[in-house]
Coordinates of C-alpha atoms (C1' of nucleotides) in Angstrom, one line a residue:
Chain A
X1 CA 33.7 26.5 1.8
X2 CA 32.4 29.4 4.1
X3 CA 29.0 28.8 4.7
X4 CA 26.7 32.5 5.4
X5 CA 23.2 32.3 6.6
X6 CA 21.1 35.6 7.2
X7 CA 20.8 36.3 10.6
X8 CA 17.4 37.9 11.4
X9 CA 19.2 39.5 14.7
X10 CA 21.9 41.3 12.7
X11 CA 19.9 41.8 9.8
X12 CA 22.4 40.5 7.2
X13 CA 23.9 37.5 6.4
X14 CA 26.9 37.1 8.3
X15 CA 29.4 34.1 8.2
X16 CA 28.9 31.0 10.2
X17 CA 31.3 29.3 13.2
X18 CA 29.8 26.9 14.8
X19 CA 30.5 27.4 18.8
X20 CA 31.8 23.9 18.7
X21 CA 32.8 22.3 15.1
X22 CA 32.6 18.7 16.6
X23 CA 28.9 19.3 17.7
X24 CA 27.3 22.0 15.4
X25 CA 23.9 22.8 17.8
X26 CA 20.5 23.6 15.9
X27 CA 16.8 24.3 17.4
X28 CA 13.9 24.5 15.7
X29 CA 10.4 25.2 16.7
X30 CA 8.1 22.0 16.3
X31 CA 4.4 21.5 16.1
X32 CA 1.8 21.9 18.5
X33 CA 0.3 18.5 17.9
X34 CA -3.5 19.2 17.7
X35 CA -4.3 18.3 14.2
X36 CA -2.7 17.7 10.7
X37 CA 0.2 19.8 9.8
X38 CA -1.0 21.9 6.8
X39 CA 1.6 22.7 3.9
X40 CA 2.4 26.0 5.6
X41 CA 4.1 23.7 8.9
X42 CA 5.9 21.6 6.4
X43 CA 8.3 25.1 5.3
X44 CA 10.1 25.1 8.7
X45 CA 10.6 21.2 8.5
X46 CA 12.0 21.2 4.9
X47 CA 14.0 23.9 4.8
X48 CA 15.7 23.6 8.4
X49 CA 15.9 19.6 7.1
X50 CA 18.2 20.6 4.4
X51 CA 20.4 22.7 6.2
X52 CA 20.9 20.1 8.7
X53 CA 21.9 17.7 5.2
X54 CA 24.0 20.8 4.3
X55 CA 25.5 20.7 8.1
X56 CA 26.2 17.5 8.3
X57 CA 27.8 17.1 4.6
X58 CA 30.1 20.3 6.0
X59 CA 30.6 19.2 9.4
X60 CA 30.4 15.0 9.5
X61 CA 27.1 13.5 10.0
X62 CA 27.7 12.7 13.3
X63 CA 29.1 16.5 14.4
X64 CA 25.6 18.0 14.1
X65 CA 22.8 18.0 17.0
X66 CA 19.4 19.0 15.7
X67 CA 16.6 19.4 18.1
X68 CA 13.2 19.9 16.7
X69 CA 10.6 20.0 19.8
X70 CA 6.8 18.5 20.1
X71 CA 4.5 20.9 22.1
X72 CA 2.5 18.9 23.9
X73 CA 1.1 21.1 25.9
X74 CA -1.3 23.8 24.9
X75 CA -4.8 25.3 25.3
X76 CA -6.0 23.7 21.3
X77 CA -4.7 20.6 22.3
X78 CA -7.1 20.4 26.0
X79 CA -9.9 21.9 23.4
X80 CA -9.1 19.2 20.8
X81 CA -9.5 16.3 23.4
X82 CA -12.5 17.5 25.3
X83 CA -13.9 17.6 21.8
X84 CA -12.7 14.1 20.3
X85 CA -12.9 11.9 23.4
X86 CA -15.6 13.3 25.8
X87 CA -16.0 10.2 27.2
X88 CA -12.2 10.1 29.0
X89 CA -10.8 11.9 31.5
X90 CA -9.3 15.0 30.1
X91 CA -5.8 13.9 30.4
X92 CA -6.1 10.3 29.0
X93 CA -7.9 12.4 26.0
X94 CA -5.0 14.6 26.2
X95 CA -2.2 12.1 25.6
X96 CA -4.6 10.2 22.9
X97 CA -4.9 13.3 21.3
X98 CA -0.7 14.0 21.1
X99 CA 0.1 10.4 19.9
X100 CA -2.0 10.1 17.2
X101 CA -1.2 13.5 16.4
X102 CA 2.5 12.9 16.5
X103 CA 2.7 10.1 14.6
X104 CA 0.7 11.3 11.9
X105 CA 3.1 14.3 11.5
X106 CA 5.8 12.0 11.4
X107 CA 4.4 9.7 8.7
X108 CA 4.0 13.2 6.5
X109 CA 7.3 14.7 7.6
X110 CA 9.1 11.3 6.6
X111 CA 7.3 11.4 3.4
X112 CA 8.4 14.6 2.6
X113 CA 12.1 13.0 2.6
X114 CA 13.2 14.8 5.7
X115 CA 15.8 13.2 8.2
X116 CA 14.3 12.8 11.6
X117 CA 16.2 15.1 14.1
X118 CA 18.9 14.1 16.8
X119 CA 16.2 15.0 19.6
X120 CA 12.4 15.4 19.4
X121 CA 11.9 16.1 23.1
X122 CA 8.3 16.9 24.3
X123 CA 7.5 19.9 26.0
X124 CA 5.8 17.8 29.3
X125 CA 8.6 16.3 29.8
X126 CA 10.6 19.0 30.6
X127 CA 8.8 20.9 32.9
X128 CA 11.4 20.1 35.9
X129 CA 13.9 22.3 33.4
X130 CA 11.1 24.9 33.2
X131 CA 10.8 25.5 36.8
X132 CA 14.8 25.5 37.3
X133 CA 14.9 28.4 34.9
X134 CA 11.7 30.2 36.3
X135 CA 13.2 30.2 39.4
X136 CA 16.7 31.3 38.4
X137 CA 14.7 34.4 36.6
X138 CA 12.8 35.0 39.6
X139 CA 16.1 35.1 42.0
X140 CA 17.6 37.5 39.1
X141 CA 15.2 39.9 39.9
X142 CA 14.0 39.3 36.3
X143 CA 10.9 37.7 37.4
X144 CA 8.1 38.0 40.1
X145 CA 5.2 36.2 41.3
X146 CA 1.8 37.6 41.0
X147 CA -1.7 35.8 42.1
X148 CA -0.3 32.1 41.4
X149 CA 1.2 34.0 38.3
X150 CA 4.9 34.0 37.2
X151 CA 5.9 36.8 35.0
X152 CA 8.8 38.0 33.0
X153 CA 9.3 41.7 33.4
X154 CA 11.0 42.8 30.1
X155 CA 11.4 46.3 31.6
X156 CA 13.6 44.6 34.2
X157 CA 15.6 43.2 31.8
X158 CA 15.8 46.7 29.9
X159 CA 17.1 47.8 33.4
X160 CA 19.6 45.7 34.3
X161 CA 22.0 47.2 32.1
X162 CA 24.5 44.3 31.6
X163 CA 25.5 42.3 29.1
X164 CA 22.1 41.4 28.3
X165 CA 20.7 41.8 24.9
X166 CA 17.7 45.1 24.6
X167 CA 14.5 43.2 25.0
X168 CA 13.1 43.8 21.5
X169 CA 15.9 43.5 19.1
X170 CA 15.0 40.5 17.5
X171 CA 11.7 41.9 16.8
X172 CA 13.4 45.4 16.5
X173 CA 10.7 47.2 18.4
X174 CA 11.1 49.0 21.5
X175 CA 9.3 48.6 24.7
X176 CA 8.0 52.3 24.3
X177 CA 6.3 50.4 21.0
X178 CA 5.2 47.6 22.7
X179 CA 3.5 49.3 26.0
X180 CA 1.8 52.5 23.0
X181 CA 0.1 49.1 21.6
X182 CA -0.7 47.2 24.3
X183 CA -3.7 45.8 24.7
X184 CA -6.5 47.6 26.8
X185 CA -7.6 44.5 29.2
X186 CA -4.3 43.8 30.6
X187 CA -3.8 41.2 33.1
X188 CA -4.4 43.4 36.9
X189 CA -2.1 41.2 38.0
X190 CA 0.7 41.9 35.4
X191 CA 3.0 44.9 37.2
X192 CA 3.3 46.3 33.3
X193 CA 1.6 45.9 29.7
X194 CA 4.6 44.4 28.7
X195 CA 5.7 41.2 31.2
X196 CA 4.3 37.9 30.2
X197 CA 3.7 34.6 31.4
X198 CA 6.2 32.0 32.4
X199 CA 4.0 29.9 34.8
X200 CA 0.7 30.2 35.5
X201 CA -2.7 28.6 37.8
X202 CA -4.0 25.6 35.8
X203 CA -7.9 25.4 35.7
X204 CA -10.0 22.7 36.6
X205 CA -9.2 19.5 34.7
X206 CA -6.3 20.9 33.1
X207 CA -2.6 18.9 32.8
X208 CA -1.0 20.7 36.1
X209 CA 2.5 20.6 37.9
X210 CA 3.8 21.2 40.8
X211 CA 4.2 24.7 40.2
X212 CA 8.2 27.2 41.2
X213 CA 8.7 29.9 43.4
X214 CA 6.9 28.6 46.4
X215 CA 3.2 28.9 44.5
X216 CA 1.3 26.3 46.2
X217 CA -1.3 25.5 44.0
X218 CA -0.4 23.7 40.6
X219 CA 0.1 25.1 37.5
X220 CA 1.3 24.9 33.9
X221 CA 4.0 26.7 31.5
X222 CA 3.4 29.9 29.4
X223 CA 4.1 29.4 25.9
X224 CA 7.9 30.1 25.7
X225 CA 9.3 28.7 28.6
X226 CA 9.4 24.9 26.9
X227 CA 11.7 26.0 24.1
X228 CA 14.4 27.7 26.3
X229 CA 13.7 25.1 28.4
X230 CA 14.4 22.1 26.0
X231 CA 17.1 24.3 23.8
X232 CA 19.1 24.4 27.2
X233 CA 18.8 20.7 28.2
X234 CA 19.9 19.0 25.0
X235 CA 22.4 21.8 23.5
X236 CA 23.0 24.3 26.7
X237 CA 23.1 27.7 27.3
X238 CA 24.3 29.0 24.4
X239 CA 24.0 27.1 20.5
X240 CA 24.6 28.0 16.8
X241 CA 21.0 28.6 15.1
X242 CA 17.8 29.2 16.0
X243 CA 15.0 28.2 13.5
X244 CA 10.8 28.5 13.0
X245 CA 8.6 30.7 10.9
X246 CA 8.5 34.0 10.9
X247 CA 5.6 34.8 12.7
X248 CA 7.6 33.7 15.3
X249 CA 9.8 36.1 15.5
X250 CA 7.5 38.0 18.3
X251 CA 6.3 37.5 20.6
X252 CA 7.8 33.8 20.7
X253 CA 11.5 34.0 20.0
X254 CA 11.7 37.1 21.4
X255 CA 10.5 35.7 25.1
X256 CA 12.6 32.8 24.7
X257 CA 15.8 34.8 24.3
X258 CA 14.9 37.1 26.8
X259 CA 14.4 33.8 29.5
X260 CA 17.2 32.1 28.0
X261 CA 20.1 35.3 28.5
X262 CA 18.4 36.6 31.7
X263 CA 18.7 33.1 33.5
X264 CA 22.5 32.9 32.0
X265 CA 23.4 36.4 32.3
X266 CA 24.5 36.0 28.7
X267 CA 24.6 38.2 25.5
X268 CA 23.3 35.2 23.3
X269 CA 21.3 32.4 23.1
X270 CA 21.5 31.3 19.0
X271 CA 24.7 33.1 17.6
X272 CA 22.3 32.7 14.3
X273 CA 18.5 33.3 13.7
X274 CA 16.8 32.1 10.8
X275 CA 13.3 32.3 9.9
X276 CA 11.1 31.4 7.0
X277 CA 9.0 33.3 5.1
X278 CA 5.1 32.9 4.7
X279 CA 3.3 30.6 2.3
X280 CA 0.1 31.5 0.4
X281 CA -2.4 28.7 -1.5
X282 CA -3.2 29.6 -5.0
X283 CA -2.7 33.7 -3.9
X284 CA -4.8 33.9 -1.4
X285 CA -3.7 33.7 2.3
X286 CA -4.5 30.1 4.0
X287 CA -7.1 30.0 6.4
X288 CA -9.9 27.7 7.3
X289 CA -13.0 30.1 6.5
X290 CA -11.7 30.5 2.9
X291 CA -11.6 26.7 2.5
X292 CA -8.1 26.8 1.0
X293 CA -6.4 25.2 4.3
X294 CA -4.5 22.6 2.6
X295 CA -2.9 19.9 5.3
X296 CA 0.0 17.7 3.9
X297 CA -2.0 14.6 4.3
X298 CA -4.1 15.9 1.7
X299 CA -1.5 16.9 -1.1
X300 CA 0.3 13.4 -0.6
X301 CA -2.6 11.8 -1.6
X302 CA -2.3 13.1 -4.8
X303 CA 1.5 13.6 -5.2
X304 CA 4.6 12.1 -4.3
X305 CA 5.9 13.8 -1.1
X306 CA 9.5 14.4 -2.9
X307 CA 7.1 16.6 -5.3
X308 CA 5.8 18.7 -2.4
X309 CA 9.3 18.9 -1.3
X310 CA 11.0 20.2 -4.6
X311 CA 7.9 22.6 -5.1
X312 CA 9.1 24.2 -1.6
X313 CA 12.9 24.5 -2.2
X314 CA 12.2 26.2 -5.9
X315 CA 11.6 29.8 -3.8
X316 CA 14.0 30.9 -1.3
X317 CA 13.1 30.3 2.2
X318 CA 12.9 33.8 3.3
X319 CA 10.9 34.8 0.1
X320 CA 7.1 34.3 0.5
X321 CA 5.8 31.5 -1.8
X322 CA 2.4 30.9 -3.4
X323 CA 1.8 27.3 -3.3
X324 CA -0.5 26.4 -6.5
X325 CA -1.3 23.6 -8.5
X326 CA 0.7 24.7 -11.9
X327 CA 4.1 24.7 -9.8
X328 CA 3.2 21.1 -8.4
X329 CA 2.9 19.8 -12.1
X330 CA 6.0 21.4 -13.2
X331 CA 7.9 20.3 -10.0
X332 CA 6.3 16.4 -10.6
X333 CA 7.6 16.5 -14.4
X334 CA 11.1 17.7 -13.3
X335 CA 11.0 15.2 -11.0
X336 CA 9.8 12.3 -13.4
X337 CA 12.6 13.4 -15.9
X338 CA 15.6 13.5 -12.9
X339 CA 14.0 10.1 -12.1
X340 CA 14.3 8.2 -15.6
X341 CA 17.9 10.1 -16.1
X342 CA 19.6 9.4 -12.5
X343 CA 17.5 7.3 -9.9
X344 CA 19.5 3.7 -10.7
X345 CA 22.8 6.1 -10.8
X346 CA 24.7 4.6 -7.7
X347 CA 28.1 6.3 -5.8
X348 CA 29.5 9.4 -6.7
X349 CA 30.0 13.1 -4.6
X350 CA 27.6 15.5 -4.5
X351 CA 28.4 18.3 -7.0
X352 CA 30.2 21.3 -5.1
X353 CA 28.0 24.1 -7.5
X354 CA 25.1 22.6 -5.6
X355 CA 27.0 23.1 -1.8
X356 CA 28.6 26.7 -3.0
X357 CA 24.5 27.7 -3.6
X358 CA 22.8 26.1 -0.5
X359 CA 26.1 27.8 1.8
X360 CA 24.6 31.6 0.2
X361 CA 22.2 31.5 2.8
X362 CA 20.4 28.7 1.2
X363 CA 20.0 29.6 -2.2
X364 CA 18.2 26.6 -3.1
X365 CA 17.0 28.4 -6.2
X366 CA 19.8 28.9 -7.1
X367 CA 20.8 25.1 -6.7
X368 CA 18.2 23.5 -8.7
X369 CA 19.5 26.2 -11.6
X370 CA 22.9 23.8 -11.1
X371 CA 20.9 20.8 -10.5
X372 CA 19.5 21.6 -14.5
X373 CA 22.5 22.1 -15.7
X374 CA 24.2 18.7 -13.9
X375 CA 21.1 17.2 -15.6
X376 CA 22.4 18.1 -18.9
X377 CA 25.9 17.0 -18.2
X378 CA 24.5 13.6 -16.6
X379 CA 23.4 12.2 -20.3
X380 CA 27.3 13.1 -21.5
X381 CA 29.2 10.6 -19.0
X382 CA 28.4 8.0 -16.3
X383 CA 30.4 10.1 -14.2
X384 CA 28.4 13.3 -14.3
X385 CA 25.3 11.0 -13.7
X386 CA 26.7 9.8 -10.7
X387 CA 27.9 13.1 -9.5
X388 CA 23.8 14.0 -10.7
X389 CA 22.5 11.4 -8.3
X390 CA 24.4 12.1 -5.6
X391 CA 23.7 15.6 -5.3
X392 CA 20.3 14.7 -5.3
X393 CA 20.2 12.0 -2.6
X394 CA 22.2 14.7 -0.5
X395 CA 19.0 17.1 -0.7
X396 CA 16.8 14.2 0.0
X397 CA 15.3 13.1 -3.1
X398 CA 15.9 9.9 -5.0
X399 CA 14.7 8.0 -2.4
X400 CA 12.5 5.3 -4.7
X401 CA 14.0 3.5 -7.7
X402 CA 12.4 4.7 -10.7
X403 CA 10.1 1.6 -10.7
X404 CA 8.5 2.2 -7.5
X405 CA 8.2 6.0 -8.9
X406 CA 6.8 4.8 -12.0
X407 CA 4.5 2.2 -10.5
X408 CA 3.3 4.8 -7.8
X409 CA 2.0 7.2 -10.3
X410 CA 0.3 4.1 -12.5
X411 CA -1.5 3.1 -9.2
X412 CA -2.9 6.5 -8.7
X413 CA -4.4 6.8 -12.0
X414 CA -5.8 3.2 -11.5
X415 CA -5.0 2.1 -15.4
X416 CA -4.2 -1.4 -16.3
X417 CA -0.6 -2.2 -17.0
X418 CA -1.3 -5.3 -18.4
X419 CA -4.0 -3.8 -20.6
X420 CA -2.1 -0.9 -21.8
X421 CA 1.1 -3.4 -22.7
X422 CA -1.2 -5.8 -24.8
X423 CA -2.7 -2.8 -26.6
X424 CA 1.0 -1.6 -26.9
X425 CA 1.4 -4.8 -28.8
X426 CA -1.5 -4.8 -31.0
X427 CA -0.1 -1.2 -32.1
X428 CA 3.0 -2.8 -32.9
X429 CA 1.6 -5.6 -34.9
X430 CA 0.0 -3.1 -37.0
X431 CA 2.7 -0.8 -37.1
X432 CA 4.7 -3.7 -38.3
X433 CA 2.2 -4.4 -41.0
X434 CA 2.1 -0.3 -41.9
X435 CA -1.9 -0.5 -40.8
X436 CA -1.2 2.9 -39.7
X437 CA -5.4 3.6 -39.8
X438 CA -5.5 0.7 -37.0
X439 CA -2.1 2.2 -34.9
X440 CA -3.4 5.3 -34.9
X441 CA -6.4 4.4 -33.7
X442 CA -4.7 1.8 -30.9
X443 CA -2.6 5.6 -29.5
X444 CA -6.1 7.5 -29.8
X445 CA -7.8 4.9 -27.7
X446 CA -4.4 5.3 -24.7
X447 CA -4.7 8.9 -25.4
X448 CA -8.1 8.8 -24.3
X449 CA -7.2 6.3 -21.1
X450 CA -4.6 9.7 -20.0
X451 CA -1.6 7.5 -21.6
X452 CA 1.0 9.2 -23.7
X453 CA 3.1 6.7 -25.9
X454 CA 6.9 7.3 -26.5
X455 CA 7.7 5.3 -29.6
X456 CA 11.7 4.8 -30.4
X457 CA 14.4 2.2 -31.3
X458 CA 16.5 -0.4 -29.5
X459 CA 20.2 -1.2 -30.0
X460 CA 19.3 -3.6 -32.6
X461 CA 17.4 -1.0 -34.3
X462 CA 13.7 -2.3 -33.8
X463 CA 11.1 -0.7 -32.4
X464 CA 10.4 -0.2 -28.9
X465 CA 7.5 1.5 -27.5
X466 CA 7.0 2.7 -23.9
X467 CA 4.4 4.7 -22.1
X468 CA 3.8 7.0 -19.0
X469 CA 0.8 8.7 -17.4
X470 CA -0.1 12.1 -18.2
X471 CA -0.6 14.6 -15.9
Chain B
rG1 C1' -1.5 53.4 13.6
rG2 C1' 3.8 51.2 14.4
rC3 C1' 7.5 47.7 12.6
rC4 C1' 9.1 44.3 8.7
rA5 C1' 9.4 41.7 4.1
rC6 C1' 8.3 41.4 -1.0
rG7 C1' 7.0 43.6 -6.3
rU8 C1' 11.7 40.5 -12.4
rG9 C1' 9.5 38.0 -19.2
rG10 C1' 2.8 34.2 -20.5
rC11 C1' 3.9 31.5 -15.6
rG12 C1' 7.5 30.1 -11.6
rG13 C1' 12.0 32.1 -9.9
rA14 C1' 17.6 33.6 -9.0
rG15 C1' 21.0 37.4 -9.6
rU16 C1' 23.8 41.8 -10.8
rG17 C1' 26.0 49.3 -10.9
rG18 C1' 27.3 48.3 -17.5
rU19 C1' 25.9 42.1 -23.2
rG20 C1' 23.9 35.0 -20.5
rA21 C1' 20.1 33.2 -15.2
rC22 C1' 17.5 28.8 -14.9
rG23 C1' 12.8 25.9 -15.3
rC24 C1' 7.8 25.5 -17.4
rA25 C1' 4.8 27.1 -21.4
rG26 C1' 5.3 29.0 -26.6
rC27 C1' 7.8 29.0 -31.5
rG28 C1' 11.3 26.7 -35.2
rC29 C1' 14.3 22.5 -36.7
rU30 C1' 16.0 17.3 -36.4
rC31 C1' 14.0 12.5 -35.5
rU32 C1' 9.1 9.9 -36.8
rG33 C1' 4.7 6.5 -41.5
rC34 C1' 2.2 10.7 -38.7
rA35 C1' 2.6 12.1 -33.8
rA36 C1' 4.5 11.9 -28.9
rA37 C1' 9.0 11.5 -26.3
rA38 C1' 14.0 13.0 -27.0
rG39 C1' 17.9 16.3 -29.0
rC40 C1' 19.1 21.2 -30.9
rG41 C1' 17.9 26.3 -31.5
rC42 C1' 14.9 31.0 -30.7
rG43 C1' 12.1 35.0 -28.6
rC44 C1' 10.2 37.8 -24.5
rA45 C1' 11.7 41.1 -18.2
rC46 C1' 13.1 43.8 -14.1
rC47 C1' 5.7 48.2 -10.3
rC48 C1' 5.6 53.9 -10.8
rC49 C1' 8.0 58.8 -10.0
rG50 C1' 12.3 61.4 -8.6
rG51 C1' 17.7 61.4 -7.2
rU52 C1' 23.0 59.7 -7.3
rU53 C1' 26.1 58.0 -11.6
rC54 C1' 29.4 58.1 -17.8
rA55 C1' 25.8 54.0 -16.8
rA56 C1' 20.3 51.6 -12.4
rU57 C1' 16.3 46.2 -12.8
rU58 C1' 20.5 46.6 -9.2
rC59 C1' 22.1 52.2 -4.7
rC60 C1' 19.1 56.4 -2.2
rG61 C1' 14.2 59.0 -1.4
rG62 C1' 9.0 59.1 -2.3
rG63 C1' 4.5 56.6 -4.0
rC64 C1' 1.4 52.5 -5.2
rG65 C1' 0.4 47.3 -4.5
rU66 C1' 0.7 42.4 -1.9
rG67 C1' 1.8 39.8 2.5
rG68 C1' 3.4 39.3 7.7
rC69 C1' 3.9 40.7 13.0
rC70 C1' 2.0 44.0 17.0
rU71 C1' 1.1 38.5 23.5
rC72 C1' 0.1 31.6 22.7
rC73 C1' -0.6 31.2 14.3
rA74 C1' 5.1 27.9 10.6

RNA sequence: GGCCACGUGGCGGAGUGGUGACGCAGCGCUCUGCAAAAGCGCGCACCCCGGUUCAAUUCCGGGCGUGGCCUCCA
């Protein structure tokens, strides 16, 4: 099956072949650990995590390399640690600051059913990398140095007339654009509006490295130097897709193409770019002085994490979606209902309707439509069911067995099990004895506890009653 | 100001040059002591104005609205 993704260079969605079908190459754009992730960070990670399921379901598990990096380094993350820890030395406070940080992204990610990636490299790490490819950009001529300064001359590049890609067509703005909206207080030491910063003069205090290019004083990276930097070590100089949000698009993945082509004198760095769209909380934009910044810590407190995931894949990736409660309820009772139907459903091949919709760019709209209608077939035949289940382990859900997902939803409401079973009984005493006045009133009093009876039959034709929580 | 994306029924959300999305909610029926749950069925749509066309929600142009980017925000 061909599989086409949108490419956000081309414009269109084009057809995808990998470089290399034994090692199918992916980089996406990772945190910068500082804080929580909010729900908007978790877009990039789910979506980009199903299309390395949908790779490596294509390709063989083991014939896909996804990198996602961890940006360690970063001005929020020295003003997050001189905050927090005031009592340590800025770079012990520093690498307290990314661990706990990391790890609590990786508790939410994993909760959100996502696969960890083939590589999480860290940006300090990989600063050796960084000045290798500052100084190859430099000795191109696409570089210069500039008051302890290295910058990236994007007019250069613009000149060299080569194979090179036109700085600006991922962002599809010229550098006539750019410099007409550059900012007034530009750099003195910047040769034109337009260059930015692959290395520059750490301050007092700061994390600082020996810094390229003969600069004799320390320094640290610019902002887009780790990515090429990292992209290149673990999947070289040229790979298959490029991920992140959209907002990345410029100036981010913009630089970081430049860098990477301009050190390889090559046409390409990711044959594909993909970005996700935007995410808004109950219509408004998210942003901390409207008090609607929502972090994933927070919603998994009151959902399941496969919820938050399944609310996410309903829109299309590129589509912006408006993240509300209403859609979180009707995402948890899909959920609850492909639970009690399919989660003790073992074996069985994912259902190709669902692969044909996620290789349209995606369309995982389009895939839960089929995942409804393999719902309806599941109840026909054991073999639909298994073909059900499978489909859904493939996207990542299914991960509990319907007890735990039962139980888990019991414990967060905080209700009695054994209570509500022995008034279950009583109700069926009286049921028994057609004291409908006192069963009526036994449901009324659950009703009130937020318990919703479901009365029917078993195969010897007595009757059973069992219960569930109400949202 | 420049560039870009989006605008579908009560709600969410695909898709298409010409009768079906799908899901939730709603309504009806079956089942039930009555309900609920479940099963079956039903209705309701394509921002506005032009243009192209036998035919436009779909293509083109304009407008309006919402959102994003324009140097460190997914």
């Amino acid at each position: 099956m061909q599989l086409r993704l949108y490419d956000t260079l081309a414009r269109e969605k084009r057809p995808f072949t990998p470089l290399d079908p034994e090692n199918v190459r992916m980089y996406v754009c990772g945190p910068t650990v500082y804080d929580f992730a909010h729900i908007g960070n978790a877009r990039p990670v789910i979506v980009f995590d199903v299309l390395f399921r949908l790779l490596r379901h294509l390709y063989g598990a083991d014939h896909v390399t996804y990198v996602r990096n961890i940006t360690d380094v970063d001005d929020k993350i020295n003003d997050r640690a001189a905050r927090d820890f005031p009592g340590l030395p800025l770079n012990q406070a520093i690498r307290k600051v990314t661990e706990v940080t990391e790890k609590q992204f990786h508790e939410d990610v994993d909760a959100l059913g996502c696969l960890r990636p083939t590589v999480e490299p860290r940006a300090t790490e990989y600063i050796v990398e960084m000045r290798t490819l500052i100084e190859k950009l430099v000795a191109g001529g696409f570089a210069y140095v500039a008051e302890d300064h290295v910058l990236f001359s994007p007019q250069a590049m613009n000149a060299a007339n080569s194979v090179l890609p036109r700085y600006g067509a991922l962002a599809n703005r010229s550098l006539d654009e750019m410099i007409a909206g550059a900012r007034v207080d530009v750099a003195p030491y910047k040769r034109d509006a337009t260059d930015f910063v692959l290395w520059k003069p750490a301050k007092p205090g700061e994390p600082s490295w020996p810094s390229p290019s003969g600069i004799k004083t320390e320094g640290r990276p610019g902002w887009h130097i780790e990515c090429s930097a990292m992209a290149w070590k673990h999947l070289g100089e040229q790979f298959d897709i490029h991920g992140g949000g959209i907002d990345l698009v410029f100036p981010h993945h913009e630089n970081e193409l430049a860098q990477s082509c301009c050190a390889f004198h090559s046409g390409r760095m990711a044959n594909i770019w993909m970005h996700n769209g935007f995410l808004q909380v109950e219509g408004d934009k998210m942003s901390k002085s409207l008090g609607n910044f929502v972090t994933i810590r927070e919603l998994l407190k009151d959902w399941p994490g496969e919820v938050l995931r399944l609310n996410m894949l309903k829109t299309h990736y590129r589509s912006p979606i408006d993240w509300t409660v209403k859609g979180m309820e009707e995402s948890a009772k899909t959920l609850d209902d492909w639970y009690a139907l399919a989660a003790d459903a073992n074996g069985g091949e994912p259902s190709q309707a669902v692969i044909e919709a996620l290789c349209d760019d995606l369309n995982t709209a389009q895939m839960i439509t089929s995942l409804h209608g393999l719902r309806n077939a599941a109840s026909e035949g054991e073999l639909n069911r298994t073909e059900f289940a499978a489909s859904l382990h493939l996207l990542g859900f299914l991960s509990e067995t319907v007890a735990e997902w039962k139980q888990r939803k019991q414990q967060a409401s905080g209700i009695d099990a054994k209570r509500v079973d022995s008034l279950i009984a009583d109700r069926t005493a009286a049921r028994a004895r057609k004291d409908f006045k006192e069963s009526d009133r036994i449901r009324d009093e659950l009703a009130a506890m937020g318990i919703v009876l479901k009365d029917g039959k078993d195969a010897d034709g007595n009757p059973t009653t069992t219960w569930e929580i109400a949202r």
